[in-house]
PDB file of C-alpha atoms in Angstrom:
ATOM      1  CA  MET A   1     -27.785  69.232  13.459  1.00 81.00           C
ATOM      2  CA  VAL A   2     -26.707  67.404  16.417  1.00 92.00           C
ATOM      3  CA  ASN A   3     -28.585  67.653  19.202  1.00 93.00           C
ATOM      4  CA  THR A   4     -27.215  68.052  22.868  1.00 94.00           C
ATOM      5  CA  SER A   5     -29.807  69.752  24.896  1.00 96.00           C
ATOM      6  CA  TRP A   6     -30.496  66.551  26.626  1.00 97.00           C
ATOM      7  CA  LEU A   7     -26.902  66.526  28.809  1.00 97.00           C
ATOM      8  CA  LYS A   8     -26.554  69.036  31.176  1.00 97.00           C
ATOM      9  CA  ILE A   9     -23.850  70.331  33.419  1.00 95.00           C
ATOM     10  CA  SER A  10     -25.243  70.525  37.306  1.00 95.00           C
ATOM     11  CA  LYS A  11     -23.346  70.375  40.466  1.00 96.00           C
ATOM     12  CA  PRO A  12     -23.149  67.029  41.055  1.00 96.00           C
ATOM     13  CA  GLY A  13     -21.709  66.316  37.415  1.00 92.00           C
ATOM     14  CA  LEU A  14     -23.132  65.660  33.834  1.00 97.00           C
ATOM     15  CA  TYR A  15     -26.530  64.553  33.641  1.00 98.00           C
ATOM     16  CA  VAL A  16     -27.978  63.024  31.384  1.00 98.00           C
ATOM     17  CA  LEU A  17     -31.606  63.777  31.346  1.00 98.00           C
ATOM     18  CA  PRO A  18     -33.707  61.372  29.540  1.00 98.00           C
ATOM     19  CA  ALA A  19     -31.994  58.900  31.359  1.00 98.00           C
ATOM     20  CA  LYS A  20     -32.508  60.342  34.871  1.00 98.00           C
ATOM     21  CA  ALA A  21     -28.340  59.355  35.550  1.00 99.00           C
ATOM     22  CA  HIS A  22     -25.327  61.454  36.028  1.00 98.00           C
ATOM     23  CA  ILE A  23     -22.225  60.338  34.824  1.00 98.00           C
ATOM     24  CA  ASP A  24     -18.748  60.079  37.326  1.00 97.00           C
ATOM     25  CA  PRO A  25     -20.768  62.166  39.621  1.00 97.00           C
ATOM     26  CA  ILE A  26     -18.961  64.001  42.687  1.00 95.00           C
ATOM     27  CA  ARG A  27     -22.237  63.830  44.991  1.00 96.00           C
ATOM     28  CA  ALA A  28     -24.466  61.062  45.846  1.00 97.00           C
ATOM     29  CA  VAL A  29     -27.383  61.280  43.284  1.00 98.00           C
ATOM     30  CA  ASP A  30     -29.944  58.280  42.453  1.00 98.00           C
ATOM     31  CA  THR A  31     -28.085  56.894  39.835  1.00 98.00           C
ATOM     32  CA  ALA A  32     -24.210  56.656  38.741  1.00 98.00           C
ATOM     33  CA  ILE A  33     -22.601  55.939  35.214  1.00 98.00           C
ATOM     34  CA  ILE A  34     -19.199  55.188  36.435  1.00 98.00           C
ATOM     35  CA  THR A  35     -16.386  55.064  33.990  1.00 97.00           C
ATOM     36  CA  HIS A  36     -13.482  53.358  36.183  1.00 94.00           C
ATOM     37  CA  GLY A  37     -12.622  52.856  39.777  1.00 93.00           C
ATOM     38  CA  HIS A  38     -10.350  56.066  40.409  1.00 89.00           C
ATOM     39  CA  SER A  39     -11.610  58.176  43.450  1.00 89.00           C
ATOM     40  CA  ASP A  40     -12.216  61.085  41.379  1.00 89.00           C
ATOM     41  CA  HIS A  41     -15.123  59.520  38.674  1.00 90.00           C
ATOM     42  CA  ALA A  42     -16.153  57.010  41.354  1.00 95.00           C
ATOM     43  CA  ARG A  43     -17.746  57.992  44.819  1.00 95.00           C
ATOM     44  CA  PRO A  44     -20.008  55.971  47.410  1.00 96.00           C
ATOM     45  CA  GLY A  45     -23.627  57.199  48.362  1.00 96.00           C
ATOM     46  CA  HIS A  46     -25.086  56.940  45.454  1.00 98.00           C
ATOM     47  CA  LYS A  47     -28.679  55.012  45.500  1.00 98.00           C
ATOM     48  CA  HIS A  48     -27.923  53.119  42.215  1.00 98.00           C
ATOM     49  CA  VAL A  49     -24.109  52.455  40.498  1.00 98.00           C
ATOM     50  CA  ILE A  50     -24.060  51.148  36.289  1.00 98.00           C
ATOM     51  CA  ALA A  51     -20.237  50.303  35.790  1.00 98.00           C
ATOM     52  CA  THR A  52     -18.696  47.356  34.390  1.00 98.00           C
ATOM     53  CA  LYS A  53     -18.231  44.175  36.825  1.00 98.00           C
ATOM     54  CA  GLN A  54     -14.577  45.155  37.117  1.00 98.00           C
ATOM     55  CA  THR A  55     -15.226  49.045  38.369  1.00 98.00           C
ATOM     56  CA  LEU A  56     -18.141  47.909  40.994  1.00 98.00           C
ATOM     57  CA  ALA A  57     -15.641  45.459  42.555  1.00 97.00           C
ATOM     58  CA  ILE A  58     -12.858  48.174  42.198  1.00 97.00           C
ATOM     59  CA  MET A  59     -15.608  50.443  44.546  1.00 97.00           C
ATOM     60  CA  SER A  60     -16.169  47.408  46.507  1.00 97.00           C
ATOM     61  CA  ALA A  61     -12.683  47.039  47.695  1.00 97.00           C
ATOM     62  CA  ARG A  62     -12.403  50.710  48.402  1.00 96.00           C
ATOM     63  CA  TYR A  63     -15.932  52.244  50.187  1.00 96.00           C
ATOM     64  CA  GLY A  64     -16.915  48.239  51.415  1.00 96.00           C
ATOM     65  CA  GLU A  65     -20.175  46.279  50.481  1.00 95.00           C
ATOM     66  CA  ASN A  66     -22.324  48.733  50.406  1.00 96.00           C
ATOM     67  CA  PHE A  67     -21.031  51.623  48.796  1.00 96.00           C
ATOM     68  CA  ALA A  68     -24.372  51.897  46.546  1.00 97.00           C
ATOM     69  CA  ASN A  69     -28.213  50.340  47.438  1.00 97.00           C
ATOM     70  CA  GLN A  70     -28.068  48.778  43.495  1.00 98.00           C
ATOM     71  CA  LYS A  71     -25.430  47.896  41.663  1.00 98.00           C
ATOM     72  CA  THR A  72     -25.653  47.066  37.565  1.00 98.00           C
ATOM     73  CA  ALA A  73     -22.725  45.784  36.447  1.00 98.00           C
ATOM     74  CA  LEU A  74     -22.609  45.990  32.454  1.00 97.00           C
ATOM     75  CA  THR A  75     -20.239  44.038  29.627  1.00 98.00           C
ATOM     76  CA  TYR A  76     -18.200  45.860  27.260  1.00 98.00           C
ATOM     77  CA  ASN A  77     -20.759  46.062  23.886  1.00 98.00           C
ATOM     78  CA  ASP A  78     -23.507  44.954  25.740  1.00 96.00           C
ATOM     79  CA  LYS A  79     -26.373  47.559  24.889  1.00 96.00           C
ATOM     80  CA  PHE A  80     -28.869  48.985  28.049  1.00 95.00           C
ATOM     81  CA  THR A  81     -31.738  51.086  28.426  1.00 98.00           C
ATOM     82  CA  LEU A  82     -31.769  53.662  30.995  1.00 98.00           C
ATOM     83  CA  GLY A  83     -35.214  55.723  30.554  1.00 97.00           C
ATOM     84  CA  GLU A  84     -35.393  56.874  27.102  1.00 97.00           C
ATOM     85  CA  VAL A  85     -31.019  56.468  26.361  1.00 98.00           C
ATOM     86  CA  GLU A  86     -29.128  53.533  24.821  1.00 98.00           C
ATOM     87  CA  VAL A  87     -26.524  53.020  26.957  1.00 98.00           C
ATOM     88  CA  LYS A  88     -23.589  50.929  25.464  1.00 98.00           C
ATOM     89  CA  LEU A  89     -19.776  50.606  27.913  1.00 99.00           C
ATOM     90  CA  ILE A  90     -16.997  50.131  25.624  1.00 99.00           C
ATOM     91  CA  PRO A  91     -13.161  49.792  26.329  1.00 98.00           C
ATOM     92  CA  ALA A  92     -11.442  53.026  27.777  1.00 97.00           C
ATOM     93  CA  GLY A  93      -7.930  51.300  28.231  1.00 94.00           C
ATOM     94  CA  HIS A  94      -7.857  53.125  30.768  1.00 92.00           C
ATOM     95  CA  VAL A  95      -7.483  50.832  34.098  1.00 91.00           C
ATOM     96  CA  LEU A  96      -8.547  46.998  34.620  1.00 95.00           C
ATOM     97  CA  GLY A  97     -12.462  48.265  34.276  1.00 96.00           C
ATOM     98  CA  SER A  98     -12.591  51.527  32.765  1.00 97.00           C
ATOM     99  CA  ALA A  99     -15.014  51.875  30.610  1.00 98.00           C
ATOM    100  CA  GLN A 100     -16.418  54.528  27.951  1.00 98.00           C
ATOM    101  CA  ILE A 101     -20.010  55.340  28.097  1.00 98.00           C
ATOM    102  CA  VAL A 102     -21.422  55.660  24.974  1.00 99.00           C
ATOM    103  CA  LEU A 103     -25.361  57.399  25.244  1.00 99.00           C
ATOM    104  CA  LYS A 104     -27.656  57.271  21.712  1.00 98.00           C
ATOM    105  CA  TYR A 105     -31.307  59.069  22.014  1.00 98.00           C
ATOM    106  CA  GLU A 106     -32.898  60.308  18.945  1.00 96.00           C
ATOM    107  CA  ASN A 107     -30.577  60.213  16.195  1.00 95.00           C
ATOM    108  CA  THR A 108     -27.544  61.414  18.445  1.00 98.00           C
ATOM    109  CA  LYS A 109     -24.322  59.664  19.566  1.00 98.00           C
ATOM    110  CA  ILE A 110     -22.701  60.626  22.362  1.00 98.00           C
ATOM    111  CA  ILE A 111     -19.440  58.953  24.136  1.00 98.00           C
ATOM    112  CA  ALA A 112     -18.154  60.408  27.583  1.00 97.00           C
ATOM    113  CA  ALA A 113     -15.385  58.844  27.544  1.00 94.00           C
ATOM    114  CA  GLY A 114     -13.749  59.475  31.293  1.00 89.00           C
ATOM    115  CA  ASP A 115     -10.101  58.830  31.257  1.00 89.00           C
ATOM    116  CA  TYR A 116      -8.303  56.910  28.768  1.00 92.00           C
ATOM    117  CA  LYS A 117      -5.453  55.499  27.205  1.00 90.00           C
ATOM    118  CA  ARG A 118      -4.436  55.029  23.733  1.00 89.00           C
ATOM    119  CA  ARG A 119      -1.283  52.956  24.143  1.00 87.00           C
ATOM    120  CA  LEU A 120      -1.300  49.016  24.910  1.00 89.00           C
ATOM    121  CA  ASP A 121      -1.714  48.546  28.475  1.00 89.00           C
ATOM    122  CA  PRO A 122      -1.322  44.698  29.537  1.00 91.00           C
ATOM    123  CA  THR A 123      -3.716  45.535  32.610  1.00 92.00           C
ATOM    124  CA  CYS A 124      -6.920  46.728  30.739  1.00 95.00           C
ATOM    125  CA  VAL A 125      -8.534  46.115  27.189  1.00 97.00           C
ATOM    126  CA  PRO A 126      -7.177  48.288  24.862  1.00 97.00           C
ATOM    127  CA  PHE A 127      -9.025  51.342  24.178  1.00 96.00           C
ATOM    128  CA  GLN A 128     -12.277  51.046  21.286  1.00 97.00           C
ATOM    129  CA  VAL A 129     -12.328  53.351  18.600  1.00 97.00           C
ATOM    130  CA  GLU A 130     -16.170  53.904  17.752  1.00 98.00           C
ATOM    131  CA  GLN A 131     -17.780  56.902  15.891  1.00 98.00           C
ATOM    132  CA  CYS A 132     -19.957  59.287  17.188  1.00 98.00           C
ATOM    133  CA  ASP A 133     -21.617  62.502  16.797  1.00 98.00           C
ATOM    134  CA  VAL A 134     -19.912  64.303  20.437  1.00 97.00           C
ATOM    135  CA  PHE A 135     -16.648  62.954  21.635  1.00 97.00           C
ATOM    136  CA  ILE A 136     -16.566  64.194  25.721  1.00 95.00           C
ATOM    137  CA  THR A 137     -12.976  63.613  27.052  1.00 90.00           C
ATOM    138  CA  GLU A 138     -10.846  65.462  29.834  1.00 81.00           C
ATOM    139  CA  ALA A 139      -7.871  67.221  29.815  1.00 71.00           C
ATOM    140  CA  THR A 140      -6.115  66.364  33.009  1.00 68.00           C
ATOM    141  CA  PHE A 141      -2.853  65.566  31.488  1.00 66.00           C
ATOM    142  CA  GLY A 142      -2.618  67.522  27.896  1.00 66.00           C
ATOM    143  CA  LEU A 143      -0.618  70.196  28.814  1.00 69.00           C
ATOM    144  CA  PRO A 144       2.587  69.610  27.165  1.00 74.00           C
ATOM    145  CA  VAL A 145       4.835  69.735  30.811  1.00 78.00           C
ATOM    146  CA  PHE A 146       2.996  66.465  31.546  1.00 73.00           C
ATOM    147  CA  SER A 147       6.012  63.418  30.080  1.00 77.00           C
ATOM    148  CA  HIS A 148       4.898  59.874  30.903  1.00 75.00           C
ATOM    149  CA  PRO A 149       7.374  57.400  30.568  1.00 80.00           C
ATOM    150  CA  LYS A 150       7.010  54.283  28.257  1.00 80.00           C
ATOM    151  CA  PRO A 151       5.336  51.020  29.841  1.00 74.00           C
ATOM    152  CA  GLU A 152       8.131  48.816  28.690  1.00 82.00           C
ATOM    153  CA  ASP A 153      10.505  51.539  30.605  1.00 84.00           C
ATOM    154  CA  GLU A 154       8.170  51.328  33.759  1.00 77.00           C
ATOM    155  CA  ILE A 155       7.944  47.549  33.576  1.00 81.00           C
ATOM    156  CA  LYS A 156      11.590  47.458  33.560  1.00 82.00           C
ATOM    157  CA  ASN A 157      12.652  49.558  36.398  1.00 78.00           C
TER     158      ASN A 157
END
């Protein structure tokens, strides 16, 4: 049986109880793990932000150097312990610096993907597949009404 009781939905967003951290919170929190630099995922005012170096740079350019009291830059596939949770960022293939957040606690591995792209994109590191017990994804453009042009056609235009 997969145990997901250590994740909770809170007003700021998805909360990882044993890490005492939120993933892409919508309001300022003590510790935020950020998937990428788009404003619907990355916001200023957190005490501590954990993200890739590129995402931190995007946040700094967007919100100013003091967007957080403390910043921790993680490299893809490097493990980091936060509270009782092993955290690792792996490429999401969405935009420069985008990452899926891999959380391992007790015997459960959960990946919070944020936004991701499976097609190759020359502007960022390709999506990395990793086995997990639970995969949390968004469905912003999941409806059939959304149709995106091929990247090659966009580059030509």
